[in-house]
CSV table of C-alpha atoms in Angstrom, one decimal:
chain,number,residue,atom,x,y,z
A,1,GLU,CA,83.7,95.5,81.8
A,2,ALA,CA,87.1,97.1,81.4
A,3,GLN,CA,89.6,95.0,83.2
A,4,VAL,CA,93.0,93.4,83.5
A,5,THR,CA,93.0,89.7,84.3
A,6,GLN,CA,95.9,87.6,85.6
A,7,ASN,CA,96.3,83.9,86.0
A,8,PRO,CA,96.9,82.1,88.2
A,9,ARG,CA,96.0,84.2,91.3
A,10,TYR,CA,98.0,82.0,93.6
A,11,LEU,CA,100.9,79.7,92.8
A,12,ILE,CA,103.3,77.6,94.9
A,13,THR,CA,106.2,76.1,93.0
A,14,VAL,CA,109.7,74.8,93.5
A,15,THR,CA,113.0,76.2,92.6
A,16,GLY,CA,113.9,75.8,88.9
A,17,LYS,CA,110.5,74.9,87.6
A,18,LYS,CA,109.6,77.2,84.8
A,19,LEU,CA,106.3,79.0,85.1
A,20,THR,CA,104.3,81.6,83.2
A,21,VAL,CA,101.9,84.1,84.7
A,22,THR,CA,99.4,85.3,82.1
A,23,CYS,CA,98.0,88.9,81.8
A,24,SER,CA,95.3,90.1,79.5
A,25,GLN,CA,93.5,93.4,79.1
A,26,ASN,CA,90.4,94.3,77.2
A,27,MET,CA,90.9,98.0,77.0
A,28,ASN,CA,92.9,98.1,73.8
A,29,HIS,CA,95.8,99.7,75.7
A,30,GLU,CA,99.2,99.8,74.0
A,31,TYR,CA,101.2,100.1,77.2
A,32,MET,CA,101.5,97.1,79.6
A,33,SER,CA,103.7,96.5,82.5
A,34,TRP,CA,104.7,94.0,85.2
A,35,TYR,CA,105.4,95.0,88.8
A,36,ARG,CA,106.4,93.1,91.9
A,37,GLN,CA,105.3,94.2,95.4
A,38,ASP,CA,107.4,93.4,98.4
A,39,PRO,CA,106.8,94.6,102.0
A,40,GLY,CA,108.4,98.0,102.6
A,41,LEU,CA,109.5,98.4,99.0
A,42,GLY,CA,106.3,99.4,97.3
A,43,LEU,CA,105.8,98.3,93.7
A,44,ARG,CA,108.9,97.9,91.4
A,45,GLN,CA,108.6,97.6,87.7
A,46,ILE,CA,110.0,94.4,86.2
A,47,TYR,CA,109.3,94.9,82.4
A,48,TYR,CA,107.1,97.0,80.3
A,49,SER,CA,105.9,97.0,76.8
A,50,MET,CA,104.9,100.1,74.7
A,51,ASN,CA,103.3,98.0,72.0
A,52,VAL,CA,103.3,94.7,70.3
A,53,GLU,CA,106.8,93.3,69.9
A,54,VAL,CA,108.2,96.2,71.9
A,55,THR,CA,109.4,95.4,75.4
A,56,ASP,CA,112.0,96.8,77.7
A,57,LYS,CA,113.5,96.3,81.1
A,58,GLY,CA,112.2,98.0,84.2
A,59,ASP,CA,114.0,98.4,87.5
A,60,VAL,CA,114.2,94.7,88.5
A,61,PRO,CA,114.3,92.5,85.3
A,62,GLU,CA,116.7,89.9,86.5
A,63,GLY,CA,115.3,86.4,86.3
A,64,TYR,CA,112.2,87.4,84.3
A,65,LYS,CA,111.2,87.3,80.7
A,66,VAL,CA,108.2,88.7,78.9
A,67,SER,CA,106.7,88.6,75.4
A,68,ARG,CA,104.1,90.8,73.6
A,69,LYS,CA,102.9,88.9,70.6
A,70,GLU,CA,99.4,90.4,70.8
A,71,LYS,CA,98.2,93.7,72.1
A,72,ARG,CA,95.9,92.3,74.8
A,73,ASN,CA,98.4,89.8,76.3
A,74,PHE,CA,101.6,90.3,78.2
A,75,PRO,CA,102.8,87.1,79.9
A,76,LEU,CA,105.5,87.1,82.5
A,77,ILE,CA,107.9,84.1,82.4
A,78,LEU,CA,110.2,82.8,85.1
A,79,GLU,CA,112.5,80.3,83.4
A,80,SER,CA,114.1,79.1,86.6
A,81,PRO,CA,112.3,80.6,89.6
A,82,SER,CA,114.3,81.1,92.8
A,83,PRO,CA,113.0,81.8,96.4
A,84,ASN,CA,113.9,85.5,96.1
A,85,GLN,CA,111.2,85.7,93.5
A,86,THR,CA,108.6,84.9,96.0
A,87,SER,CA,106.4,88.0,95.8
A,88,LEU,CA,103.1,89.5,94.8
A,89,TYR,CA,103.0,90.3,91.1
A,90,PHE,CA,100.8,92.8,89.4
A,91,CYS,CA,100.2,93.4,85.7
A,92,ALA,CA,99.0,96.8,84.6
A,93,SER,CA,97.9,98.4,81.4
A,94,SER,CA,97.6,102.1,80.4
A,95,GLY,CA,96.1,104.1,77.6
A,96,GLY,CA,97.5,107.3,78.8
A,97,ARG,CA,97.6,108.8,82.3
A,98,THR,CA,96.1,106.1,84.5
A,99,GLN,CA,97.5,102.6,85.0
A,100,TYR,CA,94.9,99.9,85.6
A,101,PHE,CA,96.1,97.0,87.7
A,102,GLY,CA,95.2,93.4,87.6
A,103,PRO,CA,94.1,91.5,90.7
A,104,GLY,CA,97.6,90.2,91.4
A,105,THR,CA,99.4,86.8,91.5
A,106,ARG,CA,100.9,85.7,94.8
A,107,LEU,CA,103.8,83.5,94.0
A,108,THR,CA,105.7,81.3,96.4
A,109,VAL,CA,108.9,79.6,95.3
A,110,LEU,CA,110.1,76.9,97.7
B,1,GLY,CA,118.2,107.0,90.3
B,2,GLN,CA,114.8,108.5,90.7
B,3,GLN,CA,113.2,107.9,94.1
B,4,VAL,CA,110.2,109.1,95.9
B,5,MET,CA,110.2,108.8,99.7
B,6,GLN,CA,107.0,108.3,101.5
B,7,ILE,CA,106.3,108.8,105.1
B,8,PRO,CA,105.1,107.5,107.5
B,9,GLN,CA,105.3,103.8,106.7
B,10,TYR,CA,102.4,103.1,109.0
B,11,GLN,CA,99.7,105.1,110.7
B,12,HIS,CA,97.1,103.9,113.2
B,13,VAL,CA,94.2,106.3,113.9
B,14,GLN,CA,90.9,106.2,115.6
B,15,GLU,CA,87.9,106.6,113.4
B,16,GLY,CA,87.1,110.3,113.0
B,17,GLU,CA,90.7,111.4,113.3
B,18,ASP,CA,92.5,113.0,110.4
B,19,PHE,CA,95.4,111.3,108.4
B,20,THR,CA,98.1,112.6,106.2
B,21,THR,CA,100.8,110.9,104.2
B,22,TYR,CA,103.7,112.7,102.6
B,23,CYS,CA,105.7,112.0,99.4
B,24,ASN,CA,109.1,113.7,98.9
B,25,SER,CA,111.6,113.7,96.1
B,26,SER,CA,115.1,115.2,95.8
B,27,THR,CA,114.3,116.1,92.2
B,28,THR,CA,111.5,118.0,90.5
B,29,LEU,CA,108.6,115.8,89.7
B,30,SER,CA,106.9,116.0,86.4
B,31,ASN,CA,103.7,114.9,88.0
B,32,ILE,CA,102.5,112.8,90.9
B,33,GLN,CA,99.9,110.1,91.1
B,34,TRP,CA,98.2,108.7,94.1
B,35,TYR,CA,96.9,105.1,94.4
B,36,LYS,CA,95.0,103.2,97.1
B,37,GLN,CA,95.4,99.5,97.7
B,38,ARG,CA,92.8,97.9,100.0
B,39,PRO,CA,94.1,94.9,102.0
B,40,GLY,CA,94.3,91.9,99.6
B,41,GLY,CA,93.5,94.1,96.6
B,42,HIS,CA,95.3,95.8,93.8
B,43,PRO,CA,96.3,99.5,93.5
B,44,VAL,CA,93.6,101.7,92.3
B,45,PHE,CA,94.2,105.1,90.8
B,46,LEU,CA,93.0,108.1,92.8
B,47,ILE,CA,94.3,111.2,91.2
B,48,GLN,CA,97.1,112.9,89.3
B,49,LEU,CA,98.6,116.3,90.1
B,50,VAL,CA,100.5,118.1,87.5
B,51,LYS,CA,100.7,121.8,88.3
B,52,SER,CA,102.9,123.5,90.9
B,53,GLY,CA,100.9,124.2,94.1
B,54,GLU,CA,97.9,122.3,92.8
B,55,VAL,CA,95.3,121.2,95.3
B,56,LYS,CA,92.5,118.8,94.5
B,57,LYS,CA,89.7,117.4,96.6
B,58,GLN,CA,87.7,114.2,96.4
B,59,LYS,CA,85.1,114.3,99.2
B,60,ARG,CA,87.2,113.8,102.4
B,61,LEU,CA,90.5,113.5,100.5
B,62,THR,CA,92.7,116.5,99.8
B,63,PHE,CA,95.7,116.2,97.5
B,64,GLN,CA,98.4,118.8,97.3
B,65,PHE,CA,101.4,119.2,95.0
B,66,GLY,CA,104.2,121.4,96.4
B,67,GLU,CA,105.2,124.7,94.9
B,68,ALA,CA,108.6,123.4,93.9
B,69,LYS,CA,107.0,120.1,92.6
B,70,LYS,CA,109.3,118.1,94.9
B,71,ASN,CA,106.7,117.0,97.4
B,72,SER,CA,103.0,116.0,97.6
B,73,SER,CA,100.6,115.1,100.3
B,74,LEU,CA,97.3,113.2,100.8
B,75,HIS,CA,95.1,114.3,103.7
B,76,ILE,CA,92.0,112.4,104.8
B,77,THR,CA,89.6,114.3,107.0
B,78,ALA,CA,87.6,112.4,109.6
B,79,THR,CA,88.8,108.9,108.7
B,80,GLN,CA,86.3,106.0,108.3
B,81,THR,CA,86.9,102.3,108.4
B,82,THR,CA,86.5,102.2,104.6
B,83,ASP,CA,89.7,104.3,104.3
B,84,VAL,CA,91.8,101.3,105.5
B,85,GLY,CA,94.5,100.4,103.1
B,86,THR,CA,97.9,101.4,101.8
B,87,TYR,CA,98.3,104.7,100.0
B,88,PHE,CA,101.0,105.0,97.4
B,89,CYS,CA,102.4,108.0,95.6
B,90,ALA,CA,104.0,107.5,92.3
B,91,GLU,CA,106.0,109.7,90.0
B,92,GLN,CA,105.2,109.4,86.4
B,93,SER,CA,108.2,109.6,84.2
B,94,PHE,CA,108.1,110.1,80.5
B,95,SER,CA,111.8,109.5,80.1
B,96,GLY,CA,112.5,107.8,76.8
B,97,GLY,CA,108.9,108.4,75.7
B,98,TYR,CA,107.3,105.8,77.9
B,99,ASN,CA,104.9,105.9,80.7
B,100,LYS,CA,106.8,104.7,83.8
B,101,LEU,CA,105.6,104.9,87.3
B,102,ILE,CA,108.1,105.0,90.2
B,103,PHE,CA,106.3,104.2,93.4
B,104,GLY,CA,106.9,105.2,96.9
B,105,ALA,CA,107.0,102.5,99.5
B,106,GLY,CA,103.5,103.4,100.7
B,107,THR,CA,101.7,104.4,103.9
B,108,ARG,CA,99.6,101.7,105.5
B,109,LEU,CA,96.6,103.2,107.3
B,110,ALA,CA,94.7,101.3,110.0
B,111,VAL,CA,91.5,102.8,111.3
B,112,HIS,CA,90.0,101.6,114.5
B,113,PRO,CA,86.3,102.1,115.2
């Protein structure tokens, strides 16, 4: 089944404790992206990757890092999480027109 | 920067009533995509509109792209409880050669039986 998976689905952490949210897709897509969703703001792009080893900032990249060492994986790294990064995060991949979203990761930073 | 404004933010209807959400931009859109997100779920692609004045239908859903390609709408006829969710429009930008989506804030639809 074609899908985008994310882990963990839920995470509660404390300020400053480094964390990684994994994202994997099995559709051989070159393009992958991370979004955060906050009430009233829709989805905002954090980072995207056009291919392996090619990443670039989206609209809200501050406080986040990404890496793309393999085509299928695109982890999101929060080196020192802060409470304003409490949000719902979606990974997405695309082979052209349509973006396929993962199930989401709800992150709470205390 | 680029921005798509979506209205209303929230709509509450009785089952069987119609529903419309609008997406507006101050600049010409290359194309517009529509997504649906069920409560607790993730955005799911519904459709893409590319041509000026384009109208597409999916069962009870009708999607329109304005003649000037600055606005779009999604109309649901005779809503059902299964239509509950948030509907997002998104402009697809090919700026710099990459596939970027700029989302509107979404319209949350509640349908009461």
